[in-house]
Coordinates of C-alpha atoms and ligand atoms in Angstrom, one line a residue:
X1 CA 7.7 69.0 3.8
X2 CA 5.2 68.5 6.0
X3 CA 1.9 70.2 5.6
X4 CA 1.1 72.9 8.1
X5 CA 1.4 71.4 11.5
X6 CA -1.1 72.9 13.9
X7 CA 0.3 74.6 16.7
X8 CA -1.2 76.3 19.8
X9 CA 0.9 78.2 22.0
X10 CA 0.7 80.3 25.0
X11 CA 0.1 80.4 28.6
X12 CA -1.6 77.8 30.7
X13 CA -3.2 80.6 32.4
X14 CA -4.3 84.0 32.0
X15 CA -3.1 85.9 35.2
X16 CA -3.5 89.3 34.2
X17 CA -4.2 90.9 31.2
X18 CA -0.5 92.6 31.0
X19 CA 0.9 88.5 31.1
X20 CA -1.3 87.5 28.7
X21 CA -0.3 90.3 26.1
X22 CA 3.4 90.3 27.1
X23 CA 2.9 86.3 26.0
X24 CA 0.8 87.7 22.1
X25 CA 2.9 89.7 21.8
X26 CA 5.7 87.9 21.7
X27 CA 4.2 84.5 20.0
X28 CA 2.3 87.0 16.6
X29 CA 5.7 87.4 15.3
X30 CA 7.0 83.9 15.7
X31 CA 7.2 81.8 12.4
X32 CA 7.4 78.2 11.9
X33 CA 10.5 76.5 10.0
X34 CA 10.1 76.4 6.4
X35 CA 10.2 72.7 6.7
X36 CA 7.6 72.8 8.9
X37 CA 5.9 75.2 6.4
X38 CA 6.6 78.8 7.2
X39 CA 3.1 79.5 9.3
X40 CA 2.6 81.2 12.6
X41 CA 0.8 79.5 15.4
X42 CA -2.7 78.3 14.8
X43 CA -3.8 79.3 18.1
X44 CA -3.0 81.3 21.4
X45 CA -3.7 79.3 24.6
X46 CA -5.0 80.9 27.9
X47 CA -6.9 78.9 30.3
X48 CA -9.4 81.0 32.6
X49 CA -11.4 78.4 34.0
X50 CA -8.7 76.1 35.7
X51 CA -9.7 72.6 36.7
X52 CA -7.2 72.3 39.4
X53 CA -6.7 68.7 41.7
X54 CA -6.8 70.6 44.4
X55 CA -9.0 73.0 46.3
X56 CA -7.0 77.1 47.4
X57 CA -5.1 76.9 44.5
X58 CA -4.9 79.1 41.5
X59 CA -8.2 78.4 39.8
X60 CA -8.2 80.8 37.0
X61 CA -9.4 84.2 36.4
X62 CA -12.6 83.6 35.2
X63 CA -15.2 86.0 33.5
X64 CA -12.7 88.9 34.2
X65 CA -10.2 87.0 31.7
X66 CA -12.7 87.0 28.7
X67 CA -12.6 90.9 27.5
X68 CA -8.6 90.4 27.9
X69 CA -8.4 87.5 25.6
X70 CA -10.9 89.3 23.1
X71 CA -8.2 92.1 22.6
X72 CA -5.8 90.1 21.9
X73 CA -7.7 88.2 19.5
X74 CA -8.3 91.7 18.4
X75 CA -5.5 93.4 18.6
X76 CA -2.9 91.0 17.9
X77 CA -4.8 89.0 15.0
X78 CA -4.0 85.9 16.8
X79 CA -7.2 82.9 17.2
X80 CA -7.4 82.3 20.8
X81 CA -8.4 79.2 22.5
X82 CA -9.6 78.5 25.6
X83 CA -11.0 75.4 28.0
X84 CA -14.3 75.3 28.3
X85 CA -16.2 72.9 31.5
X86 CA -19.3 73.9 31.3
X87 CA -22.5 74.9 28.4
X88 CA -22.3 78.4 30.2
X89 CA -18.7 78.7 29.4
X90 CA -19.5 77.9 25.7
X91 CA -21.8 80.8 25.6
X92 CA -19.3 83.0 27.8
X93 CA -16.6 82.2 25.0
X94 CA -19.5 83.2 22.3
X95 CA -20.1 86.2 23.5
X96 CA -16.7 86.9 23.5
X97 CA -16.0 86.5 20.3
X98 CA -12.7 84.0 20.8
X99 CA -12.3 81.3 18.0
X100 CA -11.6 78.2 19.5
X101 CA -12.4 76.0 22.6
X102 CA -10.5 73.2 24.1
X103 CA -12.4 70.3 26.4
X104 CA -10.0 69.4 29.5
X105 CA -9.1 65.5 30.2
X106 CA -11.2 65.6 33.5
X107 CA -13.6 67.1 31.6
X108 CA -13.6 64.5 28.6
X109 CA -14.1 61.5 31.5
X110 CA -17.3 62.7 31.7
X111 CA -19.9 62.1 29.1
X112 CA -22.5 64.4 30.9
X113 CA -21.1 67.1 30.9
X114 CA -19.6 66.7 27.0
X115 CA -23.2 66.2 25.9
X116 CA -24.0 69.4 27.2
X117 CA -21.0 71.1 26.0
X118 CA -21.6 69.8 22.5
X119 CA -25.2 71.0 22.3
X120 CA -23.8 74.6 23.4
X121 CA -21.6 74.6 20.7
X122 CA -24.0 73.7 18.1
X123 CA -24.7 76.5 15.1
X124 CA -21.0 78.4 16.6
X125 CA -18.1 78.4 14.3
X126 CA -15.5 77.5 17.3
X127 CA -12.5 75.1 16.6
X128 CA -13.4 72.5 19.3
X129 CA -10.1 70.7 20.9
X130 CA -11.0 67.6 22.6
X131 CA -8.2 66.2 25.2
X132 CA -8.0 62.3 25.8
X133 CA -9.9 61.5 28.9
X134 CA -7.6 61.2 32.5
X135 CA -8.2 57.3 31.8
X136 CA -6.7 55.5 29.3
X137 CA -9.9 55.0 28.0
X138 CA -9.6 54.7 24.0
X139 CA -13.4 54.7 23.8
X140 CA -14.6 57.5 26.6
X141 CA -12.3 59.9 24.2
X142 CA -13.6 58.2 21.2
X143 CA -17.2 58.4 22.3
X144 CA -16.3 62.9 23.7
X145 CA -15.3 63.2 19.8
X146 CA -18.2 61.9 18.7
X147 CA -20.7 63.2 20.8
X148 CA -18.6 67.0 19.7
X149 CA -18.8 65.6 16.0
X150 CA -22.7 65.1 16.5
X151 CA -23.6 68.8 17.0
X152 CA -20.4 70.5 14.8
X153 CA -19.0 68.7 12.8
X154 CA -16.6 71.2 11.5
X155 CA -13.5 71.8 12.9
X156 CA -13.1 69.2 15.6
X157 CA -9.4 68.1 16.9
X158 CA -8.1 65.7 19.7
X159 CA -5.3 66.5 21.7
X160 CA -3.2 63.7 23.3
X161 CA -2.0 64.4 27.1
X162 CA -1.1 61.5 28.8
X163 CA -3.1 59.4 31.2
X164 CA -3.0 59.9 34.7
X165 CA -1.7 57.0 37.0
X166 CA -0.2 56.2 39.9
X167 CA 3.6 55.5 38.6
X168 CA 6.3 57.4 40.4
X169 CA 7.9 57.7 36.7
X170 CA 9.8 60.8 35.3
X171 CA 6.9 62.7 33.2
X172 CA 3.6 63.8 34.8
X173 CA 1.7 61.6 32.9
X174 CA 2.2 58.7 31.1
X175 CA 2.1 58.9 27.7
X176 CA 0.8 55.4 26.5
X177 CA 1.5 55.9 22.9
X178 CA -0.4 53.5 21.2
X179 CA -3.4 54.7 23.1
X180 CA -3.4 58.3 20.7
X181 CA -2.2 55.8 17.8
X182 CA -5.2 53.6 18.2
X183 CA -7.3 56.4 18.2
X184 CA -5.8 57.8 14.7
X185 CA -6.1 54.6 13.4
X186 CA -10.0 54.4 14.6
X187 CA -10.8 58.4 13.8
X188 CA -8.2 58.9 10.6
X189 CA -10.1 62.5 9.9
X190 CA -9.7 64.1 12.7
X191 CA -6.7 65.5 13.3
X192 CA -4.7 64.8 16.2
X193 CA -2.4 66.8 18.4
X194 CA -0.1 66.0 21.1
X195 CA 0.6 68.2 24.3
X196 CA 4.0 67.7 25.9
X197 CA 4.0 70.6 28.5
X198 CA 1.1 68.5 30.0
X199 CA 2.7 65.0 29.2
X200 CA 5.8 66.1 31.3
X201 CA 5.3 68.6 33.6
X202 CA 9.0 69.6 33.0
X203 CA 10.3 71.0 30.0
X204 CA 13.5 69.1 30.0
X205 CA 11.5 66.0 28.3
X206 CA 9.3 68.8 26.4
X207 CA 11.8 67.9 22.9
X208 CA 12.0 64.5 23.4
X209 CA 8.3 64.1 23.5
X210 CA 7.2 66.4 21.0
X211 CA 9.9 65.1 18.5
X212 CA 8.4 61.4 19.6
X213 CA 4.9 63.0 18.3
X214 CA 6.0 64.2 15.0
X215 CA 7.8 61.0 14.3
X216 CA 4.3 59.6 14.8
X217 CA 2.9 61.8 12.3
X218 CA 1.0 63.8 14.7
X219 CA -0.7 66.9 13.3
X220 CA 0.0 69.1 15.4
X221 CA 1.5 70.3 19.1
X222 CA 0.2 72.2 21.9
X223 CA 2.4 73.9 24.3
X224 CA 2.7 75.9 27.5
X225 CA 4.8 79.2 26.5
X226 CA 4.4 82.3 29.9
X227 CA 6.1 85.4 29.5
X228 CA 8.3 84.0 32.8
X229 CA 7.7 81.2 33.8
X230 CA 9.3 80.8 37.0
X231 CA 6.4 83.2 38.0
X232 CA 3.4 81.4 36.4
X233 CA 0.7 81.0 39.1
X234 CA 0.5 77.0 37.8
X235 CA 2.3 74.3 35.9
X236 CA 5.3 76.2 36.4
X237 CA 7.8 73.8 35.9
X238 CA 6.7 73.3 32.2
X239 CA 6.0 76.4 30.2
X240 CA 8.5 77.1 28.1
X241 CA 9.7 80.8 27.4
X242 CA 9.1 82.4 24.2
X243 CA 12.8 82.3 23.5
X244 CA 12.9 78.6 24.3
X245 CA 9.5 78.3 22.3
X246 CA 11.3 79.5 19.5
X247 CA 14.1 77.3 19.6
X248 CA 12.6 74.1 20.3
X249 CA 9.9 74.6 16.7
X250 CA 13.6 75.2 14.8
X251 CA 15.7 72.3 16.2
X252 CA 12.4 69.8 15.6
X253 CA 12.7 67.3 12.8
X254 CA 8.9 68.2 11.1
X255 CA 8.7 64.8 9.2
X256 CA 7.5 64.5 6.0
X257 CA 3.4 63.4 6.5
X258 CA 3.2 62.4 2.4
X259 CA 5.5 60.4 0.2
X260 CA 4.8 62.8 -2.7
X261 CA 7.1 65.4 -0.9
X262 CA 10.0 64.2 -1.7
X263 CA 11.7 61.3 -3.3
X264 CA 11.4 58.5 -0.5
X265 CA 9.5 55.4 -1.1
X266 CA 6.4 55.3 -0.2
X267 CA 8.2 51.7 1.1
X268 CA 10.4 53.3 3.0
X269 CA 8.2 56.0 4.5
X270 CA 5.6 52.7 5.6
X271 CA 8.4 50.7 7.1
X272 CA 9.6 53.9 8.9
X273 CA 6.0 54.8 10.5
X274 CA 5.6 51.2 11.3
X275 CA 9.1 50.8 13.0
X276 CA 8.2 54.2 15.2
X277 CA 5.0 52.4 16.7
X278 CA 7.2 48.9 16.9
X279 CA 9.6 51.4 19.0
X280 CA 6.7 52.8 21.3
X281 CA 5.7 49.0 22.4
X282 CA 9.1 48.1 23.0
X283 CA 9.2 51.0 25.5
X284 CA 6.1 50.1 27.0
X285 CA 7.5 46.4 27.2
X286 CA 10.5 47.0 29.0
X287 CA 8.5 49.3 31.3
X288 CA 6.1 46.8 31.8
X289 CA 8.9 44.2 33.1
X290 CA 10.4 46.8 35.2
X291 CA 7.2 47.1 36.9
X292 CA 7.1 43.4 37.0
X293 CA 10.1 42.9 38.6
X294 CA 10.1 45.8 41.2
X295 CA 7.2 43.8 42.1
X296 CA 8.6 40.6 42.6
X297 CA 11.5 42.8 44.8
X298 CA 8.5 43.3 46.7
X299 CA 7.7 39.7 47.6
X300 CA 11.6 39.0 47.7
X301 CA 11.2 41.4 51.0
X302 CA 8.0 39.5 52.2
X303 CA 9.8 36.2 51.5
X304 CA 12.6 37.1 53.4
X305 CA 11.1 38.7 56.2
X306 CA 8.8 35.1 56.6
X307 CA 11.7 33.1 56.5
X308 CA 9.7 32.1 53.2
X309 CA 11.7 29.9 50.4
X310 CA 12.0 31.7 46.9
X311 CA 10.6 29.0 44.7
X312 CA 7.2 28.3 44.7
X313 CA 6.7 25.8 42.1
X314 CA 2.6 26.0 42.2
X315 CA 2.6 29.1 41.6
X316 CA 5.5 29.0 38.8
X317 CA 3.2 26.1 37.0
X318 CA -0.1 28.8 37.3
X319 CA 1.8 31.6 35.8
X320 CA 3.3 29.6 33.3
X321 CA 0.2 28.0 32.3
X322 CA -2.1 31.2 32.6
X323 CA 0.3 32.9 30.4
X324 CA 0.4 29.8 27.9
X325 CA -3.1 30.1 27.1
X326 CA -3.0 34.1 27.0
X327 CA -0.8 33.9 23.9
X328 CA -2.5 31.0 22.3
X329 CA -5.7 33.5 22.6
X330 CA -3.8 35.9 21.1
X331 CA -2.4 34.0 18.6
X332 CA 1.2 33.7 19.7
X333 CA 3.6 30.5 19.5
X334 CA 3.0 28.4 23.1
X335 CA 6.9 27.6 22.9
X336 CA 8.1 30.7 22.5
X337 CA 5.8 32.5 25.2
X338 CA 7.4 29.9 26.8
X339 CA 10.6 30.8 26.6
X340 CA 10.2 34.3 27.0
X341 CA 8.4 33.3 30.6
X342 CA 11.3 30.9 31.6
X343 CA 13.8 34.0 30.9
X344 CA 11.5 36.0 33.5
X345 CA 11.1 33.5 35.6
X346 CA 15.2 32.9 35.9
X347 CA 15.5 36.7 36.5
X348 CA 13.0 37.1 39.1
X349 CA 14.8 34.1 41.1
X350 CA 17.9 35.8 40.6
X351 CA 16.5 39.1 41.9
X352 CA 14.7 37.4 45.0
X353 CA 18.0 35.3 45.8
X354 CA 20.1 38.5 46.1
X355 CA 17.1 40.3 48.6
X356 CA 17.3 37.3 50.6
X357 CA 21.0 36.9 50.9
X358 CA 21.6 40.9 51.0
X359 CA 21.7 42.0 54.8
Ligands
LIG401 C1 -4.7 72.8 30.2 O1 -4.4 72.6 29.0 O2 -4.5 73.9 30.8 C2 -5.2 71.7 31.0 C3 -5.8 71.9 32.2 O3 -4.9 70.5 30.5 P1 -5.5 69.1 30.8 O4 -7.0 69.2 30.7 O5 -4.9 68.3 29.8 O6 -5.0 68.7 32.2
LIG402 MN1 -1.4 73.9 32.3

């Protein structure tokens, strides 16, 4: 069984103070499987300070929010959690008696503004969340923790949203697993949490990716639950209901995080963890030649349009012989990088040959 996952729920926003009790209300009650341990949620989620891409949207509520999320810290006995930007929104938060504060990914990018954040939080009790930077930057996240750790070093967490690019893939962000593995493998204390509604932006990949997590022995999830979503003033498309909430933490498989729970080898259990990270590489290879070879499409067209032969043999022998050294750096057999670059090389004529010849 695993051992009490850490899960905050709730709205991305607080709109007004009936939404965000409509959404306690319903999320006091709910209760984790009892493979997952039996618990409630660990936290409530309401942003009020919104840091939104662009300017005349929905940017939060601000100061007005506060006094609603303190009744339902109140009233509903849940911890609530909000995003914090600024040193004066730590003391806001204070004031208000909530429980727990979350730093936002364009907020982690920047070390200034942690630093201060950090030194606000010193000598409070708050459960600080610290979301990986907008870069894939192991050490900029890395470094946010740290600089949190400095001045409290209680009850500090890292949340794993994706990394913002420029891909026209499926999710919102790409997730770059071995990004948030790296950084468990580096910072093994503190626990680490993954956040499909931002990873997505859709809740139709919401299971996928959260089951991907727990199979990766994250500690925990944080997700977007509104009252209606369809209505949320942001990230519409992926807050989940509490209805769908609630089905989504029961059809999870909540993996076992110790061999001591149950009779697997501790073999098996290592072999299993390692063959889920060997699983995430292997998705980000065969993304990486898709993305190679939709680039190659691309000189296919310029090739074609130049009245430009496909093979270029210099530039075949630099590739092959840059790569060639890359892998012996790294380690790797010359003659099989080799190989595998002769198999790309083959396809990417192919590929070019039919752009040329297609009218
Ligand atoms: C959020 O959780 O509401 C949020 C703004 O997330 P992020 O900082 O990950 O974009
Ligand atoms: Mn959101």
């Amino acid at each position: 069984m695993m051992k009490h996952p850490i899960i905050i729920a709730g709205p991305c926003s607080a709109e007004t103070e009936e939404q965000v009790r409509t959404a306690a209300k319903e999320l006091k009650d709910f209760r984790l499987p009892v493979s997952a341990g039996g618990e409630g949620i660990s936290f409530f989620r309401s942003g009020i300070w919104k840091p939104r891409t662009r300017p005349g949207t929905f940017e939060g509520v601000g100061e007005t929010g506060l006094p609603w999320l303190s009744r339902v810290q109140e009233d509903f006995g849940l911890s609530v959690c909000t995003e914090v930007a600024s040193a004066r929104h730590v003391e806001l938060v204070v004031e208000a008696g909530l429980d727990a504060v979350w730093i936002g990914t364009r907020t982690t990018a920047n070390p200034f503004l942690v630093e201060e954040i950090a030194k606000a939080l010193q000598g409070t009790s708050l459960h600080v969340f610290v979301k990986n930077p907008i870069n894939p930057d192991l050490g900029l996240w890395i470094g946010a923790v740290q600089r949190v750790l400095r001045y409290c070093p209680e009850h500090v967490y890292a949340i794993h949203r994706g990394f913002s690019d420029y891909h026209i893939g499926q999710l919102r962000n790409a997730p770059l697993w071995r990004v948030p593995i790296d950084f468990k493998v580096q910072m093994p204390e503190i626990p680490l949490l993954c956040d499909p509604s931002h990873l997505s932006g859709n809740t139709v990949y919401i299971p996928e990716l959260a089951q991907r997590a727990l199979d990766l022995n994250f500690d925990g999830l944080m997700l977007e639950v509104h009252p209606s979503p369809s209505q949320a003033l942001c990230d519409a498309g992926q807050q989940l209901n509490p209805a769908t909430f609630n089905d989504l933490m029961h059809s999870l498989m909540w993996r076992r995080s110790t061999p001591s729970d149950d009779s697997l080898s501790e073999e098996k259990i290592l072999i299993d963890a390692i063959r889920t990270r060997i699983d995430v590489l292997d998705d980000d290879l065969v993304d990486l030649l898709a993305q190679r070879m939709s680039l190659v499409d691309q000189i296919g067209e310029v090739k074609k349009r130049g009245g430009i032969g496909i093979i270029q043999i210099e530039r075949w022998n630099t590739v092959s012989s840059r790569t060639k050294n890359l892998a012996i750096e790294k380690g790797l057999d010359d003659t099989f990088i080799s190989e595998v670059y002769r198999a790309i090389h083959q396809q990417s004529i192919k590929r070019q040959e039919k752009i040329i010849r297609d009218e």
